[in-house]
Amino acid sequence: MTALRAGASLAARVTTAPVNNRTARVVLGSVDPAGPLAPRAAVILAAVPGWWRERAQAAGLDGQWLDVMTAVEGPITAEVADLADVPDPTINDLDGYGLGGAYVGALTPTVRSRHGRHYTPQHLAEQLWQMTRRSLGATAKSRMLSGLVRDPACGAGALLLPVVQEQVRALRRVETPLALAGLPAKIEGIDNDPQAVWLANVILAAEMLPLLAALPTRLRRPLPALVRVGDGLAADLSPARAVLMNPPYGRVRLEEADRERFAKIVYGHANLYGLFMGAALDTLEPDGALAALVPTSFMAGRYFTNLRRTLATTTSLRDVAFVASRDDVFAGVLQETCLSVFTRKRALRTKVTRIEDTPRAAGAQQSTKGQDSPPQETLRQTLREAVQEVAQVKTPRKATPWLLPRRSDDAAIAAAANALPLTLAEAGWKASTGPLVWNRRAEDLSTTASTDPATPSAQVIWAADIDGGTLHRDRARDSLRHLALTGASDLKVMVLAGPAILAQRTTAPEQPRRLVVAGLSAADLDRWGGRVVVENHVNVLRPITPPDVSSGTTAETPAMSHEGLLRLLSTTTMDRVMRCVSGSVAVSAYELETLPLPGRDVLAAWEQLSGQELEDAVSRTYRPVTTS
Amino acid sequence: MTFRTLPTREECSARLAMIFPRAAFDPVHANPLAAASVVALIYVGAVAPEQSPVPDDQVWARPSMCLRMSDAVLARNSDQDRTAWREAMLTNTKKKVDDLMAQWGVRAEHWYADNSRETLRDETFTRWLDHGAIRERPGLPTSSSKPRWALASEFADLFAPTLTGPALEQTIEAWRSTHMDPGDRLRIATAQQRDQATHAVRVTMPDGSTRTLEPGTASRILKGVVEQWAPARLHDPVVLTISEPSRKILVADAAVLTRLGLTIDQATLLPDAVLVDIGANPVEFWIIEAVHTDGPISDRRRDDLLKWAEEQRIKPETCHFVTAFESRNSQPARKRLKDLGTGTYAWFLDEPTRELSWHEIAEGPA
C-alpha cells in the first residue's frame, strides 16, 4: 500500500493527527511551521555564504557581490540571519543539486518523513525539464521562456535549476540588466519551508552569476529571488505555461472547504500529491503543460479514479518515463515512480520511456570489468543517457486504470488489452481483500483448531499458502493456523464459506509472477470444515451472482466458470497484462476487477481450453490487430 | 557466401507490423520505408550474426542501397545478379550502377529518393539498433562514409518466406521476448559496445587513467595531444573534457570542476578537448580542436569558443587555443591552415616535438 510520505514542503499546512492506533494521518490546512532547524542542517546553511563567495569569485566578481546576503534578493529568516559564516570545503565542492540534496539529507528523519521533504536527483530534474519543453514544442536550442514556469513545492529548487540554466544560456545575447530583472516573471518557486526557500534562491542565483559579472559595475543589482514562501496549493495562483513538481506524498484529511474545492479530483482518501496535480491543472494556460515526478499509484489506484478522469478528459498524457529503480529516488520506498507530462493541447499518442537505474546498473558492470571492457566512466555515461524508448500508445482517455507498458515486450499486450470490451468485474466477478489483519487478532490465533462448539474456529489462509499457484499449507504459518471466531460479527464478515479464487495481494520482486492465483474449491472447504478465514494479503475473487445453470439467465451469470477463470488468470499473458496495470509488486482488488477481458463469446470458447492451447489462444487475443 | 531467400516487400511490411504493431510502437519501426530496407538488406546479403564477432568477409550496406532498390532489380534475384548489384552499389559511383542497369536492360526507378536516408538512418535504424534488430559495423568512425549496416541474423530469420502461420507467430513472440526485455537489450548493447571497444583508441591521461575513444583519425590526433603534446608543453596538465563525434566525455570529476569554479555544460560542449595547466599561475586553459574533417580554430571559431568559455566561467585571458592536425601534409592541414585564427597554435601528430604559433608581432623590436 501507499507508503506514508507526508507533506514535503507543505509543512505549514500540515500537522499530524492520530486517526487510530496504526496510522497518523495529516490534516490539510492546519499549521505547523518548519520546526526547529536540525543541527546538521544549520551547519550546511552556515556554509552557504562560503559556497557563494567561491562561486562569485570564480565568476570574476568582488566586493559586495561576494556577500550572499546582499547579492541575492529575497527573504532571510531569523535562523539564517543568526547563522555564523562557517565555510566548509566539502560543501564548497557541491553543485546546486548537491547543496540542495545535502540540506534535505541533513533534516531530521522525523521532519523529513513527516513533511515528505525529498530531494530530486539531477538526472531526473533534467529529464523532466527536457520532456516538458519538448511537449511545449521547444527545439533543442536554448531559448527564452514564453510563459511562466512554476514549481509549487520546490524545496531547494532542483526542478527549477535546469530551467534557470537554460534561461541564462538564452539570455547571453539579450540586454542583461532587463533580462535578469524579468526572470521572476518567468520562473516561480513556492515552498513553505523558509530555510529551503532561502537556499533555493541562493542556488538559483548562483546560476545567474556569469550574467551579473558581464554587466558594467554601475548596472549591477542584487540577483532576483525566484522562490517565495507560500502555499503551493493556494487557489489564487496566476496562470502558468508549465508547472513542474516533485510534490509531497501521503494521505491527508481534508477540511470541508478543501474537500469541496478538490471534489473533482478526490475519491475517498486524498493524497497530497494528487491534490498538487489537481490544483496545478487549474492554473494551466490553454497551451500549458503539467510535469510531475510522482508515484505511479495514480495511474491505477481506486482512490485516484477522479484524478484520472480529470486528467484524461481535460489534458493529454503526452510523455511518461518510468523510473526503473526506486531506491535511487526515494530510498527504501517500495513504490514505482514516473515522470509524467500532461498538456492541455490534445495528443493522440503517449510516448512511454524508461529511465534505467544508474548506480546499480553501473555497479553491476564492475563484475565484468576486464582488459577489453569499456572503462567505467564510458559505461556509466551510456547508462545515464539510457532513456530507453518503450512504446507509443494511445493516450488514456478514461478513469479506469491506465494500461501502460513498462517494457517494450509488454507494449503490444497493453495496446491490445486497451481495446478489449470487458473487465473482470463486467464479466461477473468481484474482488475483495481478505478481512483478517492478523496482528489485530493475535490473541485469537492458535496452532490448533477449537474443539469446543461454543467457541468455534476456522482455518486461516495465508498468502504464502498460495505460492506456486496451488493451495497448500505453508509450514511457517502453522503456529497461526486457526482463528477463534470470538467477535460478534466474525461469522458474517470473517469467514468465507464458498469456493473462490485467491490471489496474492503483494508479491516479492524476485517472484516470477505478479498474478499469483490458486483455487479454493468446494472439496478444500469440505476438508477444512466448510469455512475458512482469509488474511489481508490475499484477494478473494467470487462470482457476483452464483452460477445457476438451471435458471437459464445467462446474461446475469459470470462469463467464466470458477475453473475456467482460474486457468485464465494462471496464463503467462494475463500476468503480463497485470504488469501493465500496476508497475509495483502490489495487486489490489480494484486493479483485479479492472483487468481487461475479451467478449463473452471468446471467454466461453476459452472455457473449453487448457494448457498450451489456452496459452496460445489467450496470447493471440492480447495481440493488437495489425494494420499495414 | 549464400544469399537468403527473398521475401516480398508486402510480406516484409506485414511482418514488421506483427513485430512492431502500430498500436504500440512508433510507426518508423515498421513503415513502408522500413519494409523496403529489410528487403534490400536481405537482397545484398547484409545480414550479420547478432552478438558474436562479425566475420572478416561480412557484407555491410549503406542506407542508399535501401533507397535505390527497385522492383526491376529485385526481380533479378540470382546470386550472381545480387552480387553484381551490390558490388556496383558499393563503389558508390553512379556510372557503375547505370552500366549494370543498361547491361540488364532495365530502367532504374528507385523506390525512394536519396534524401529519405536521414529518416532511415536516424529514426528507423536507430530504433532497430535499440532492439538489436540491426548491427552497426564495429570500429568505424561515425563520420565515415563506408557502409556500416547489416540486419541482425535473428531478426532477418523472421522474414524467411518458409516461415508461416503459427510457427511465424511463435518465432516473432520468441524474438520479442528476447529483444525487448530491458535486461536483454542491455546485454545486446553491451556485447556490441564491447566489440566496438576492441577497435577503439585508448588514451592514457596525465594521471595514468585510460579512456577509450571512438575509432578514427580525430581520436588518434586527440590521443597524441594528450599523451605527447601536453606533457611536453604544459607544467602540470589535467584533462577536463575530451570528446568524440557521438559523445562528449567529461573527464574531470565534479570536485575538480568546483575547485576551479567551473560548470561545464555538457549539452553545449564545443571543443574537442579542454586541458588545464594547473602548474601555471594563474591556471591556464588550453582549448583543443582536432581537425580531421571539421575546420580549424579560425578567428570566428576562436571568438565562439571564447564565448563558450565565458559561459563556463573560464576567464578569456587564461584561454589558449590549439588546432591539432594529423600532419602538415594531410589534406585538412593543407586546405585549412590558411584559416588559422590569430593568437592560436597548431600542432601536428607526426611532428610531435614542434608547434606552430600564429600571433601578432609584438610592437617594437623585441
mmCIF file of C-alpha atoms in Angstrom, chain A residues 1-6 249-251 271 332-335:
data_model
loop_
_atom_site.group_PDB
_atom_site.id
_atom_site.type_symbol
_atom_site.label_atom_id
_atom_site.label_comp_id
_atom_site.label_asym_id
_atom_site.label_seq_id
_atom_site.Cartn_x
_atom_site.Cartn_y
_atom_site.Cartn_z
ATOM 1 C CA MET A 1 0.000 0.000 0.000
ATOM 2 C CA THR A 2 0.905 3.602 -0.204
ATOM 3 C CA ALA A 3 3.843 4.358 1.948
ATOM 4 C CA LEU A 4 3.137 7.337 4.090
ATOM 5 C CA ARG A 5 5.358 10.126 2.849
ATOM 6 C CA ALA A 6 3.530 13.089 4.093
ATOM 7 C CA TYR A 249 3.110 12.391 -0.724
ATOM 8 C CA GLY A 250 0.881 10.967 1.916
ATOM 9 C CA ARG A 251 -2.738 10.699 2.749
ATOM 10 C CA ASN A 271 -3.296 12.005 -1.326
ATOM 11 C CA GLY A 332 13.551 2.490 0.880
ATOM 12 C CA VAL A 333 10.188 3.204 -0.659
ATOM 13 C CA LEU A 334 8.694 0.277 -2.494
ATOM 14 C CA GLN A 335 6.904 2.489 -4.904
#
